[in-house]
Short mmCIF file of C-alpha atoms and ligand atoms in Angstrom, two decimals:
data_model
loop_
_atom_site.label_atom_id
_atom_site.label_comp_id
_atom_site.label_asym_id
_atom_site.label_seq_id
_atom_site.Cartn_x
_atom_site.Cartn_y
_atom_site.Cartn_z
CA MET A 45 -35.94 6.08 0.62
CA SER A 46 -34.07 3.24 3.22
CA LYS A 47 -32.06 4.52 5.39
CA VAL A 48 -27.77 3.59 4.87
CA PRO A 49 -26.50 2.37 8.69
CA ILE A 50 -23.41 3.59 10.25
CA THR A 51 -21.14 3.97 12.73
CA VAL A 52 -19.81 6.72 14.64
CA ALA A 53 -16.69 7.60 17.20
CA ARG A 54 -17.68 11.03 18.77
CA GLY A 55 -13.68 10.05 20.71
CA ASP A 56 -11.00 12.03 22.50
CA GLY A 57 -10.01 15.54 22.73
CA ILE A 58 -11.31 18.40 19.42
CA GLY A 59 -14.08 15.16 18.37
CA PRO A 60 -17.04 15.76 20.00
CA GLU A 61 -16.82 19.22 19.11
CA ILE A 62 -15.56 17.69 15.22
CA MET A 63 -18.28 15.29 14.87
CA ASP A 64 -20.91 17.04 15.84
CA ALA A 65 -20.50 19.89 13.30
CA THR A 66 -20.36 17.72 10.65
CA LEU A 67 -23.01 15.15 11.38
CA HIS A 68 -25.24 18.30 11.61
CA ILE A 69 -24.76 19.51 7.94
CA LEU A 70 -25.01 15.60 6.99
CA LYS A 71 -28.55 16.02 8.46
CA GLU A 72 -29.19 18.98 7.40
CA ALA A 73 -28.13 18.20 3.30
CA GLY A 74 -31.02 15.10 3.38
CA ALA A 75 -28.02 12.17 3.64
CA ARG A 76 -30.04 9.19 3.65
CA ILE A 77 -27.38 7.53 7.44
CA GLU A 78 -28.63 6.26 9.85
CA ILE A 79 -26.16 6.34 13.42
CA GLU A 80 -24.85 3.41 15.36
CA GLU A 81 -23.02 4.95 17.66
CA ILE A 82 -19.82 3.47 19.59
CA GLU A 83 -16.88 4.36 22.53
CA ILE A 84 -13.54 4.01 20.81
CA GLY A 85 -9.94 6.02 22.72
CA GLU A 86 -9.37 7.19 26.14
CA LYS A 87 -11.90 6.69 28.08
CA VAL A 88 -11.68 2.20 26.88
CA TYR A 89 -7.83 2.37 26.96
CA LEU A 90 -7.87 3.77 30.26
CA SER A 91 -10.33 1.41 31.25
CA GLY A 92 -8.43 -1.57 30.76
CA ASN A 93 -8.24 -2.31 27.00
CA THR A 94 -5.03 -1.52 25.46
CA ALA A 95 -7.02 -1.74 22.50
CA GLY A 96 -8.85 1.11 22.88
CA ILE A 97 -11.66 -0.48 21.74
CA ALA A 98 -14.49 -3.04 22.86
CA PRO A 99 -15.24 -5.97 21.41
CA GLU A 100 -19.01 -5.55 20.89
CA SER A 101 -18.49 -2.17 19.11
CA TRP A 102 -16.37 -4.64 16.65
CA GLU A 103 -19.86 -6.29 15.41
CA SER A 104 -21.92 -2.83 15.38
CA LEU A 105 -18.50 -1.85 12.91
CA ARG A 106 -19.03 -5.48 11.61
CA ARG A 107 -22.61 -4.89 10.51
CA THR A 108 -23.06 -1.26 9.06
CA LYS A 109 -19.31 -1.74 7.13
CA VAL A 110 -19.19 2.30 6.76
CA PHE A 111 -17.10 3.38 10.29
CA LEU A 112 -17.12 7.36 10.42
CA LYS A 113 -14.19 7.95 13.74
CA ALA A 114 -13.17 10.75 15.80
CA PRO A 115 -9.78 10.83 16.20
CA ILE A 116 -8.69 9.46 18.83
CA THR A 117 -5.19 10.41 22.04
CA THR A 118 -3.59 7.00 23.11
CA PRO A 119 -2.15 7.61 26.24
CA GLN A 120 1.01 7.35 26.24
CA GLY A 121 3.60 4.72 27.70
CA GLY A 122 1.40 1.76 29.16
CA GLY A 123 1.50 -0.86 25.84
CA TYR A 124 -1.57 0.74 24.46
CA LYS A 125 -1.36 -0.19 21.13
CA SER A 126 -2.67 2.30 18.19
CA LEU A 127 -6.13 1.84 18.10
CA ASN A 128 -6.20 2.95 13.28
CA VAL A 129 -3.17 0.22 13.69
CA THR A 130 -5.70 -2.37 15.10
CA VAL A 131 -8.92 -1.78 13.17
CA ARG A 132 -7.27 -1.92 9.37
CA LYS A 133 -5.01 -4.82 9.97
CA THR A 134 -8.88 -6.27 11.68
CA LEU A 135 -10.43 -4.95 8.87
CA GLY A 136 -8.66 -5.68 6.17
CA LEU A 137 -8.64 -1.57 5.15
CA PHE A 138 -6.39 -1.94 2.70
CA ALA A 139 -6.41 1.47 0.69
CA ASN A 140 -5.36 4.75 2.84
CA VAL A 141 -6.52 7.75 0.17
CA ARG A 142 -6.46 11.14 1.04
CA PRO A 143 -7.15 14.45 -1.19
CA CYS A 144 -5.04 16.98 -0.89
CA VAL A 145 -6.21 20.60 -2.96
CA SER A 146 -5.37 23.41 -2.66
CA TYR A 147 -8.17 26.31 -1.18
CA TYR A 148 -5.98 29.00 -3.22
CA PRO A 149 -6.38 31.75 -3.60
CA PHE A 150 -8.62 32.22 0.20
CA ILE A 151 -6.37 29.07 1.48
CA LYS A 152 -2.58 30.21 1.99
CA THR A 153 -0.10 28.18 -0.07
CA LYS A 154 3.06 27.64 -2.30
CA HIS A 155 0.89 25.87 -4.21
CA PRO A 156 -1.72 26.94 -5.59
CA ILE A 157 -2.46 24.66 -8.41
CA MET A 158 -2.63 21.20 -6.41
CA ASP A 159 -4.90 18.40 -6.39
CA VAL A 160 -3.07 14.69 -6.00
CA VAL A 161 -4.56 12.04 -4.72
CA ILE A 162 -2.29 10.14 -2.61
CA ILE A 163 -2.92 6.20 -2.26
CA ARG A 164 -1.77 3.70 0.27
CA GLU A 165 -1.35 0.73 0.88
CA ASN A 166 -2.31 0.10 4.50
CA GLU A 167 -1.54 -3.58 5.72
CA GLU A 168 2.24 -4.74 4.38
CA ASP A 169 6.19 -3.08 4.10
CA THR A 170 8.32 -2.82 6.84
CA TYR A 171 4.27 -2.41 9.35
CA ALA A 172 3.56 -5.72 8.95
CA GLY A 173 5.77 -5.26 12.47
CA ILE A 174 7.64 -8.54 12.67
CA GLU A 175 10.94 -6.69 14.56
CA HIS A 176 13.54 -9.22 16.09
CA ARG A 177 16.84 -8.57 18.23
CA GLN A 178 18.93 -10.80 16.47
CA THR A 179 22.54 -9.66 18.03
CA ASP A 180 24.15 -6.98 21.28
CA MET A 181 23.75 -4.88 18.40
CA VAL A 182 21.44 -5.27 15.11
CA GLU A 183 17.71 -5.10 14.83
CA GLN A 184 15.94 -6.13 12.17
CA CYS A 185 12.12 -4.62 10.70
CA LEU A 186 10.71 -7.61 8.12
CA LYS A 187 10.09 -5.66 5.09
CA LEU A 188 6.86 -7.90 3.66
CA ILE A 189 5.48 -7.20 -0.03
CA THR A 190 2.96 -10.01 -1.30
CA ARG A 191 1.96 -9.83 -5.13
CA PRO A 192 -1.41 -9.56 -3.68
CA GLY A 193 -0.99 -6.89 -2.40
CA CYS A 194 0.26 -5.29 -5.10
CA GLU A 195 -2.67 -6.16 -6.71
CA LYS A 196 -5.45 -5.09 -4.27
CA ILE A 197 -3.87 -1.56 -3.77
CA ILE A 198 -2.95 -1.23 -7.80
CA ARG A 199 -5.84 -1.63 -9.59
CA TYR A 200 -7.84 -0.17 -6.53
CA ALA A 201 -5.76 3.12 -7.68
CA PHE A 202 -6.12 2.89 -11.32
CA GLU A 203 -10.35 2.27 -10.42
CA TYR A 204 -9.73 5.21 -9.06
CA ALA A 205 -8.25 7.60 -11.54
CA VAL A 206 -11.09 5.79 -13.64
CA ARG A 207 -14.10 6.19 -11.07
CA ASN A 208 -13.34 9.91 -10.37
CA ASN A 209 -12.36 10.80 -14.44
CA ARG A 210 -8.27 11.72 -12.99
CA LYS A 211 -5.92 11.41 -15.39
CA ARG A 212 -2.56 9.70 -14.11
CA VAL A 213 -1.30 7.45 -11.57
CA THR A 214 2.08 7.64 -10.70
CA ALA A 215 4.57 4.86 -8.29
CA PHE A 216 6.66 6.53 -6.16
CA VAL A 217 8.68 2.96 -5.23
CA LYS A 218 12.75 2.98 -4.24
CA ASP A 219 13.47 -0.03 -6.84
CA ASN A 220 16.22 0.21 -7.44
CA ILE A 221 17.32 -0.44 -4.25
CA MET A 222 14.57 -2.68 -3.55
CA LYS A 223 14.99 -4.54 -6.84
CA GLN A 224 12.77 -8.31 -4.81
CA THR A 225 9.97 -6.30 -3.15
CA ASP A 226 9.92 -2.56 -4.25
CA GLY A 227 10.84 -4.29 -7.95
CA LEU A 228 7.54 -6.49 -7.24
CA PHE A 229 5.68 -3.36 -6.26
CA HIS A 230 6.83 -1.83 -9.85
CA LYS A 231 6.47 -4.92 -11.89
CA VAL A 232 2.81 -4.88 -10.57
CA PHE A 233 2.61 -2.03 -11.59
CA ASP A 234 3.37 -2.42 -15.59
CA GLU A 235 1.39 -4.80 -15.94
CA ILE A 236 -1.69 -3.43 -14.46
CA ALA A 237 -1.34 -0.11 -15.88
CA LYS A 238 -1.44 -1.91 -19.56
CA GLU A 239 -5.32 -2.55 -18.82
CA TYR A 240 -5.92 0.31 -18.17
CA SER A 241 -5.14 2.44 -21.33
CA SER A 242 -7.39 5.89 -20.64
CA ILE A 243 -4.99 5.99 -18.45
CA GLN A 244 -1.70 7.63 -18.12
CA ALA A 245 1.01 5.93 -15.85
CA ASP A 246 4.22 6.64 -14.37
CA HIS A 247 6.85 5.80 -11.77
CA TRP A 248 9.23 7.30 -10.14
CA ILE A 249 12.04 6.67 -7.55
CA VAL A 250 10.35 7.20 -3.90
CA ASP A 251 13.24 10.53 -3.43
CA ILE A 252 13.48 12.07 -6.29
CA GLY A 253 9.88 11.44 -6.32
CA ALA A 254 9.22 12.93 -3.04
CA ALA A 255 11.40 16.08 -4.69
CA LYS A 256 8.91 16.73 -8.18
CA LEU A 257 5.93 16.08 -5.78
CA ALA A 258 7.29 19.39 -3.01
CA ASP A 259 8.38 21.17 -5.32
CA THR A 260 5.68 21.03 -8.28
CA PRO A 261 2.77 18.68 -7.28
CA GLU A 262 0.53 20.24 -9.94
CA ASN A 263 2.11 18.03 -12.26
CA PHE A 264 0.62 15.36 -9.54
CA ASP A 265 -2.60 13.86 -10.30
CA VAL A 266 -3.14 10.11 -8.11
CA VAL A 267 -0.15 8.92 -6.46
CA VAL A 268 0.34 4.80 -4.92
CA MET A 269 2.99 4.08 -2.70
CA PRO A 270 3.81 1.37 -0.55
CA ASN A 271 2.60 1.86 3.17
CA LEU A 272 5.91 3.86 4.18
CA TYR A 273 6.46 6.04 1.61
CA GLY A 274 2.86 6.70 1.53
CA ASP A 275 2.93 7.46 5.46
CA ILE A 276 5.15 10.30 5.11
CA LEU A 277 4.04 11.84 1.80
CA SER A 278 0.54 11.66 1.93
CA ASP A 279 1.61 13.82 6.06
CA VAL A 280 3.55 15.72 3.40
CA ALA A 281 1.43 16.73 0.43
CA ALA A 282 -1.17 17.09 3.74
CA GLN A 283 0.48 19.95 3.76
CA ILE A 284 2.35 21.95 1.32
CA ALA A 285 -1.66 22.11 1.07
CA GLY A 286 -2.12 24.69 2.83
CA SER A 287 -3.17 22.53 6.76
CA VAL A 288 -3.52 19.42 8.01
CA GLY A 289 -6.33 20.27 10.06
CA LEU A 290 -7.73 19.81 6.19
CA ALA A 291 -7.31 17.00 5.20
CA GLY A 292 -9.66 13.78 4.90
CA SER A 293 -9.29 10.39 5.12
CA ALA A 294 -10.71 6.74 4.14
CA ASN A 295 -9.39 3.65 4.71
CA ILE A 296 -11.34 1.07 2.67
CA GLY A 297 -10.67 -2.26 2.34
CA GLU A 298 -13.52 -4.87 0.64
CA ASN A 299 -16.65 -5.33 3.08
CA ILE A 300 -15.64 -2.30 4.91
CA ALA A 301 -13.98 1.58 5.19
CA MET A 302 -13.65 4.00 8.18
CA PHE A 303 -13.24 7.82 7.38
CA GLU A 304 -11.67 9.97 9.24
CA ALA A 305 -9.58 13.52 9.72
CA ILE A 306 -5.14 13.18 8.83
CA HIS A 307 -4.90 16.06 12.42
CA GLY A 308 -5.22 13.75 15.76
CA SER A 309 -7.55 15.27 19.06
CA ALA A 310 -5.33 18.43 19.69
CA PRO A 311 -6.73 17.61 23.48
CA ARG A 312 -5.32 22.28 24.18
CA ARG A 313 -8.23 23.07 21.75
CA ALA A 314 -10.31 20.53 23.23
CA GLY A 315 -14.41 21.59 24.83
CA GLN A 316 -13.24 26.00 23.41
CA ASN A 317 -15.28 25.43 20.11
CA VAL A 318 -12.85 26.70 18.15
CA ALA A 319 -11.60 23.86 15.45
CA ASN A 320 -12.62 23.29 11.86
CA PRO A 321 -13.82 20.08 11.68
CA SER A 322 -13.17 20.80 7.62
CA GLY A 323 -10.86 16.87 7.58
CA LEU A 324 -13.31 14.92 9.15
CA PHE A 325 -16.82 16.57 6.95
CA LEU A 326 -14.57 16.20 3.87
CA ALA A 327 -13.73 12.46 5.00
CA ALA A 328 -17.60 12.24 5.69
CA VAL A 329 -18.17 13.55 1.98
CA MET A 330 -15.77 10.45 0.66
CA MET A 331 -18.07 8.53 3.16
CA LEU A 332 -21.21 10.23 1.68
CA VAL A 333 -19.67 8.44 -2.44
CA HIS A 334 -19.02 5.39 -0.99
CA ILE A 335 -22.60 5.04 0.36
CA ASN A 336 -23.94 6.30 -3.31
CA GLN A 337 -25.03 8.85 -1.66
CA PRO A 338 -22.93 11.30 -4.63
CA ASP A 339 -25.90 13.63 -4.36
CA VAL A 340 -25.63 14.31 -0.30
CA ALA A 341 -22.24 14.89 -1.49
CA GLU A 342 -22.14 16.36 -4.24
CA LEU A 343 -24.52 18.64 -1.40
CA CYS A 344 -22.01 19.51 0.66
CA HIS A 345 -18.69 19.42 -0.78
CA ASN A 346 -19.68 22.30 -3.12
CA ALA A 347 -21.71 24.33 0.54
CA TRP A 348 -18.11 23.85 1.78
CA LEU A 349 -15.80 24.88 -0.90
CA LYS A 350 -18.49 28.32 -1.06
CA THR A 351 -18.19 28.89 3.04
CA ILE A 352 -14.27 28.92 2.56
CA GLU A 353 -14.65 31.42 -0.92
CA ASP A 354 -16.45 33.32 1.10
CA GLY A 355 -13.63 33.68 3.54
CA ILE A 356 -16.00 32.35 6.25
CA HIS A 357 -12.90 30.40 8.15
CA THR A 358 -11.62 28.94 12.22
CA TYR A 359 -8.58 30.54 13.42
CA ASP A 360 -5.79 27.94 12.03
CA ILE A 361 -6.50 28.81 7.66
CA TYR A 362 -7.97 32.60 9.23
CA THR A 363 -5.23 35.19 7.30
CA GLU A 364 -5.58 38.47 8.17
CA GLY A 365 -6.62 40.21 3.95
CA VAL A 366 -7.34 37.27 2.58
CA SER A 367 -9.37 35.94 5.26
CA LYS A 368 -13.53 37.72 6.57
CA GLN A 369 -14.79 36.65 9.34
CA LYS A 370 -13.00 34.24 12.29
CA VAL A 371 -15.61 31.51 13.81
CA GLY A 372 -16.42 28.68 15.37
CA THR A 373 -15.94 25.44 14.58
CA LYS A 374 -20.00 25.94 15.42
CA GLU A 375 -20.41 28.78 13.53
CA PHE A 376 -18.68 27.05 10.67
CA ALA A 377 -20.77 24.58 10.38
CA GLN A 378 -23.82 26.35 10.16
CA ALA A 379 -22.27 28.74 7.47
CA VAL A 380 -21.44 25.46 5.62
CA VAL A 381 -25.56 24.53 6.61
CA GLU A 382 -26.87 28.41 5.13
CA ARG A 383 -24.73 27.96 1.70
CA LEU A 384 -26.37 24.46 1.98
CA GLY A 385 -27.71 24.05 -2.79
CA GLN A 386 -25.63 27.35 -3.72
CA LYS A 387 -21.53 25.78 -5.47
CA PRO A 388 -17.77 27.87 -5.28
CA GLU A 389 -17.50 30.83 -8.02
CA VAL A 390 -13.81 30.13 -7.99
CA LEU A 391 -13.19 27.14 -6.82
CA LYS A 392 -14.16 24.05 -8.54
CA PRO A 393 -17.34 22.91 -8.12
CA ALA A 394 -17.54 18.79 -6.62
CA GLU A 395 -19.07 16.78 -8.53
CA TYR A 396 -19.66 12.64 -8.05
CA LYS A 397 -21.01 9.78 -10.29
CA SER A 398 -23.52 6.86 -8.46
CA THR A 399 -22.88 4.02 -8.68
CA GLU A 400 -24.92 2.93 -11.76
CA GLU A 401 -23.74 5.72 -13.50
CA LEU A 402 -19.69 5.06 -12.69
CA GLY A 403 -20.77 1.13 -13.57
CA GLN A 404 -19.67 -2.22 -12.20
CA ILE A 405 -16.30 -1.42 -10.28
CA PRO A 406 -14.32 -2.63 -9.85
CA GLN A 407 -14.36 -4.19 -13.53
CA LYS A 408 -12.10 -6.88 -12.58
CA PRO A 409 -11.30 -8.54 -9.55
CA LEU A 410 -8.91 -6.82 -7.43
CA TYR A 411 -6.61 -9.44 -6.06
CA SER A 412 -5.96 -13.20 -8.17
CA ALA A 413 -3.64 -16.46 -6.89
CA PRO A 414 -0.62 -16.47 -8.92
CA GLU A 415 0.53 -20.34 -10.73
CA PRO A 416 2.68 -21.82 -8.72
CA GLN A 417 6.25 -22.10 -10.57
CA ARG A 418 8.93 -24.37 -10.86
CA LYS A 419 10.62 -23.99 -7.22
CA GLU A 420 14.65 -24.98 -6.55
CA LEU A 421 15.97 -25.38 -2.96
CA VAL A 422 20.30 -23.79 -4.35
CA GLY A 423 21.72 -22.23 -1.66
CA VAL A 424 21.07 -20.61 2.58
CA ASP A 425 21.80 -17.96 3.74
CA VAL A 426 22.77 -18.40 7.06
CA PHE A 427 22.96 -15.69 9.54
CA VAL A 428 25.38 -15.44 12.90
CA HIS A 429 26.53 -13.56 15.84
CA TRP A 430 30.48 -13.66 16.08
CA TRP A 431 32.63 -10.98 17.57
CA ASN A 432 36.34 -10.41 18.07
CA GLY A 433 36.07 -7.03 19.58
CA LYS A 434 36.90 -5.55 15.64
CA PHE A 435 35.16 -3.81 13.69
CA TYR A 436 37.26 -3.22 10.74
CA GLY A 437 39.53 -6.49 8.94
CA ALA A 438 37.75 -9.17 11.10
CA ALA A 439 36.27 -10.57 7.95
CA GLU A 440 39.09 -12.51 7.33
CA GLU A 441 39.55 -15.01 9.89
CA LEU A 442 35.66 -15.25 10.31
CA GLY A 443 35.81 -16.64 6.52
CA LYS A 444 38.55 -18.90 7.30
CA LYS A 445 36.84 -20.23 10.36
CA ILE A 446 33.11 -20.33 7.35
CA GLU A 447 34.77 -22.08 4.92
CA GLN A 448 35.40 -24.80 7.31
CA LEU A 449 32.12 -25.74 7.51
CA ASN A 450 32.09 -26.79 3.89
CA GLY A 451 31.11 -30.12 2.66
CA ASP A 452 28.51 -32.58 2.09
CA GLY A 453 28.46 -30.47 -1.74
CA LEU A 454 27.63 -27.19 0.01
CA LYS A 455 30.61 -24.16 0.02
CA LEU A 456 30.43 -20.20 1.39
CA GLN A 457 29.92 -18.69 -1.74
CA MET A 458 30.22 -15.29 0.02
CA ILE A 459 31.06 -13.90 4.04
CA THR A 460 27.76 -9.79 3.69
CA ASN A 461 28.44 -7.67 5.97
CA ARG A 462 25.26 -5.26 6.40
CA GLY A 463 24.95 -6.62 2.89
CA THR A 464 28.35 -5.61 1.05
CA LYS A 465 30.62 -8.45 0.55
CA VAL A 466 33.50 -8.23 3.17
CA TYR A 467 34.61 -12.63 2.31
CA PRO A 468 35.94 -13.57 -0.13
CA GLY A 469 38.14 -10.24 -1.38
CA GLY A 470 36.64 -7.48 1.13
CA LEU A 471 39.02 -4.37 2.78
CA PRO A 472 39.66 -3.87 5.70
CA ASP A 473 37.50 -0.44 5.38
CA THR A 474 34.86 -2.21 5.26
CA PHE A 475 33.03 -0.78 8.51
CA CYS A 476 31.55 -4.26 10.11
CA VAL A 477 29.36 -5.09 12.99
CA ASP A 478 28.58 -9.28 14.96
CA HIS A 479 26.24 -9.32 12.11
CA TRP A 480 27.44 -11.81 9.66
CA ARG A 481 25.17 -13.26 6.36
CA CYS A 482 26.99 -17.08 5.25
CA ARG A 483 25.88 -17.22 1.77
CA PHE A 484 25.89 -20.84 1.01
CA ILE A 485 25.39 -22.59 -2.18
CA SER A 486 26.16 -26.01 -4.27
CA SER A 487 29.65 -27.19 -4.72
CA ASN A 488 28.90 -28.96 -8.21
CA GLU A 489 28.98 -26.72 -11.05
CA GLU A 490 26.94 -29.23 -12.55
CA ASN A 491 23.74 -29.22 -10.55
CA PRO A 492 23.28 -25.89 -8.04
CA VAL A 493 19.92 -28.45 -6.40
CA VAL A 494 20.35 -29.29 -2.94
CA THR A 495 18.00 -30.99 0.21
CA HIS A 496 16.41 -28.85 3.04
CA GLU A 497 18.61 -31.87 3.78
CA GLN A 498 22.64 -30.40 3.02
CA ILE A 499 21.10 -27.34 4.66
CA ILE A 500 20.24 -29.34 7.94
CA ASN A 501 23.36 -30.94 8.12
CA LEU A 502 25.41 -27.50 7.52
CA LEU A 503 24.18 -26.58 11.20
CA SER A 504 24.31 -28.63 12.24
CA ARG A 505 28.48 -28.10 11.58
CA PHE A 506 27.47 -24.38 12.75
CA GLN A 507 26.94 -25.39 15.88
CA LYS A 508 29.50 -28.05 16.96
CA ALA A 509 31.24 -25.49 15.46
CA GLY A 510 30.69 -23.37 18.41
CA PHE A 511 28.81 -20.52 16.62
CA ASP A 512 25.46 -18.80 17.12
CA PHE A 513 23.56 -18.34 14.15
CA ILE A 514 20.82 -15.84 14.27
CA LYS A 515 18.32 -17.24 11.22
CA THR A 516 18.57 -18.94 7.71
CA GLU A 517 16.97 -17.81 4.62
CA ASN A 518 16.34 -20.89 2.21
CA LEU A 519 17.45 -19.12 -1.66
CA TYR A 520 15.51 -19.95 -4.46
CA TYR A 521 14.98 -20.44 -8.68
CA PHE A 522 11.42 -19.40 -9.14
CA ASP A 523 11.43 -21.39 -13.20
CA GLY A 524 14.59 -21.35 -12.47
CA LYS A 525 15.26 -17.05 -12.10
CA PRO A 526 17.30 -16.46 -8.56
CA GLY A 527 14.42 -14.87 -5.83
CA PHE A 528 16.96 -13.25 -3.77
CA SER A 529 19.35 -10.53 -4.90
CA LEU A 530 23.32 -10.48 -4.60
CA GLY A 531 25.65 -8.84 -2.05
CA GLN A 532 27.02 -4.88 -2.99
CA GLY A 533 30.15 -5.77 -4.08
CA GLN A 534 29.20 -9.33 -5.45
P1 LIG N 26 -2.76 17.02 16.42
O1 LIG N 26 -3.31 16.66 15.25
O2 LIG N 26 -3.62 16.70 17.01
O3 LIG N 26 -2.27 18.53 16.14
C1 LIG N 26 -1.58 18.98 15.86
C2 LIG N 26 -1.85 20.66 15.29
O4 LIG N 26 -2.96 20.80 14.35
C3 LIG N 26 -2.29 21.13 17.26
O5 LIG N 26 -1.51 22.59 17.24
C4 LIG N 26 -3.32 20.89 16.65
O6 LIG N 26 -3.74 22.32 17.53
C5 LIG N 26 -4.06 21.66 15.81
N1 LIG N 26 -4.89 20.79 15.35
C6 LIG N 26 -5.65 20.04 14.71
N2 LIG N 26 -6.35 19.77 14.37
C7 LIG N 26 -7.23 20.48 13.74
C8 LIG N 26 -8.56 21.80 13.95
N3 LIG N 26 -8.92 20.58 13.44
N4 LIG N 26 -8.59 22.91 13.85
C9 LIG N 26 -7.40 23.20 14.39
N5 LIG N 26 -5.78 23.24 14.91
C10 LIG N 26 -6.26 21.91 14.72
O7 LIG N 26 -1.92 16.08 16.91
P2 LIG N 26 -0.42 15.90 17.83
O8 LIG N 26 -0.73 16.85 18.29
O9 LIG N 26 1.23 15.49 17.73
O10 LIG N 26 -1.56 14.52 18.61
C11 LIG N 26 -2.68 15.60 19.02
C12 LIG N 26 -3.06 13.02 19.94
O11 LIG N 26 -3.99 13.33 19.01
C13 LIG N 26 -2.29 12.30 20.40
O12 LIG N 26 -2.67 11.27 21.69
C14 LIG N 26 -2.45 11.96 19.29
O13 LIG N 26 -2.36 10.12 20.16
C15 LIG N 26 -3.86 11.80 19.07
N6 LIG N 26 -3.89 11.72 17.16
C16 LIG N 26 -4.95 10.56 16.37
C17 LIG N 26 -5.22 10.90 15.54
C18 LIG N 26 -6.89 10.00 14.65
O14 LIG N 26 -6.67 9.42 16.05
N7 LIG N 26 -6.54 9.40 14.01
C19 LIG N 26 -4.37 10.63 13.92
C20 LIG N 26 -3.00 11.48 14.74
C21 LIG N 26 -2.51 11.79 16.21
#
């Protein structure tokens, strides 16, 4: 059978040791892979490349489409960009998949029955990195959630569940507060869930969901989340399973995928043959499934489970009375090699299916372009930088000034400060900063639709009155429904 080319980066710190250990096991298990090595990380950064990856390395990644990556060290200060974020976004790796499993009674954990897969959206949300300073007091980060982005990650989560014999997919969102952005994620989740009748689907508000996940992880199966919640909770889940040192993750794109441990380069442990290679190794097992070598993945994973069961542990998971032998990185890998062909007796053995057995995946395109809706402009939010020295009770003064700008078919509907309505009829107890949103709508009760020209004229009146308008957001109806939220207290 022909070998599958994969790109490998040995990384920094403990990276080269755990990569050697991982590749040793893969080779002995008969993985049909051909390795192309690239250099990433500290050396590349310090040679003056702020992205941490050389231009020619992209060619290897685009050719092999599979990347097994050891952790790297990001030098402190000096404007070095996160290599992970660069790789994920450049290659469109939209799904971060992180299985969090406990190995009780062989590895200490408060949660003996835990087998959760966190699927985190990887490209959107506040991680678009669109941030602005707008006033003396206020910084803004844009949270972008797109329909195709939600469709991709949610459909991927359901497909993952089907492929991996999982029973349930849960979504965590905060749509009681972020009705538009998290509301969209929730809506798309409900739509897609209907297409997968064999999989149970439910959702939790992220705060209580996170509390339940940390308290009773055995009640969760696959959990899908927008980027920020997923970033935080995938670490929580890995930690409570036993150790972050044990978890691997896959970053999946439409064409390219990257596999890595979730931990960093642990520089203080480097070069001592003590690091646990399990995180990277388990990521490599996910890679073997991805490149359709389920036989090798199963062989490797089961030998690893047996090694863990036999109490052969690296220092980070070694517990007196439970573990039998404390070993180094190389010895651990050798112990796994010696168990190739064996299966665990207590822990659940790993089982993987080939793409042929699973059939066409995904059944449907991951995402689609929505039908354009009838879009009507019905107003504008004009944000102004204004300060009269008062944190309390300033809104009346501003409101009276802004009302002077009414005219030409537009009228001030309300002013909010940090989202809370403060004019008209605000309370003097509301804390206000120098950042105000002035919402203008049509003054014609019969016809709510306004024009871009009316908005331009309004801005011109703001400018003539000496206001610093820092940004505007148009207000639209989509098929007659408002595409914007109300002010708190409106
Ligand atoms: P870290 O994950 O490297 O280390 C945290 C702790 O866990 C340390 O005590 C370390 O000794 C231990 N540890 C981690 N992996 C281990 C393993 N395989 N076996 C045994 N013990 C292990 O996190 P950190 O110290 O915050 O970061 C160190 C460097 O790693 C930084 O430069 C950071 O930027 C980088 N980092 C890289 C990645 C990546 O490449 N994906 C991810 C996180 C951090």
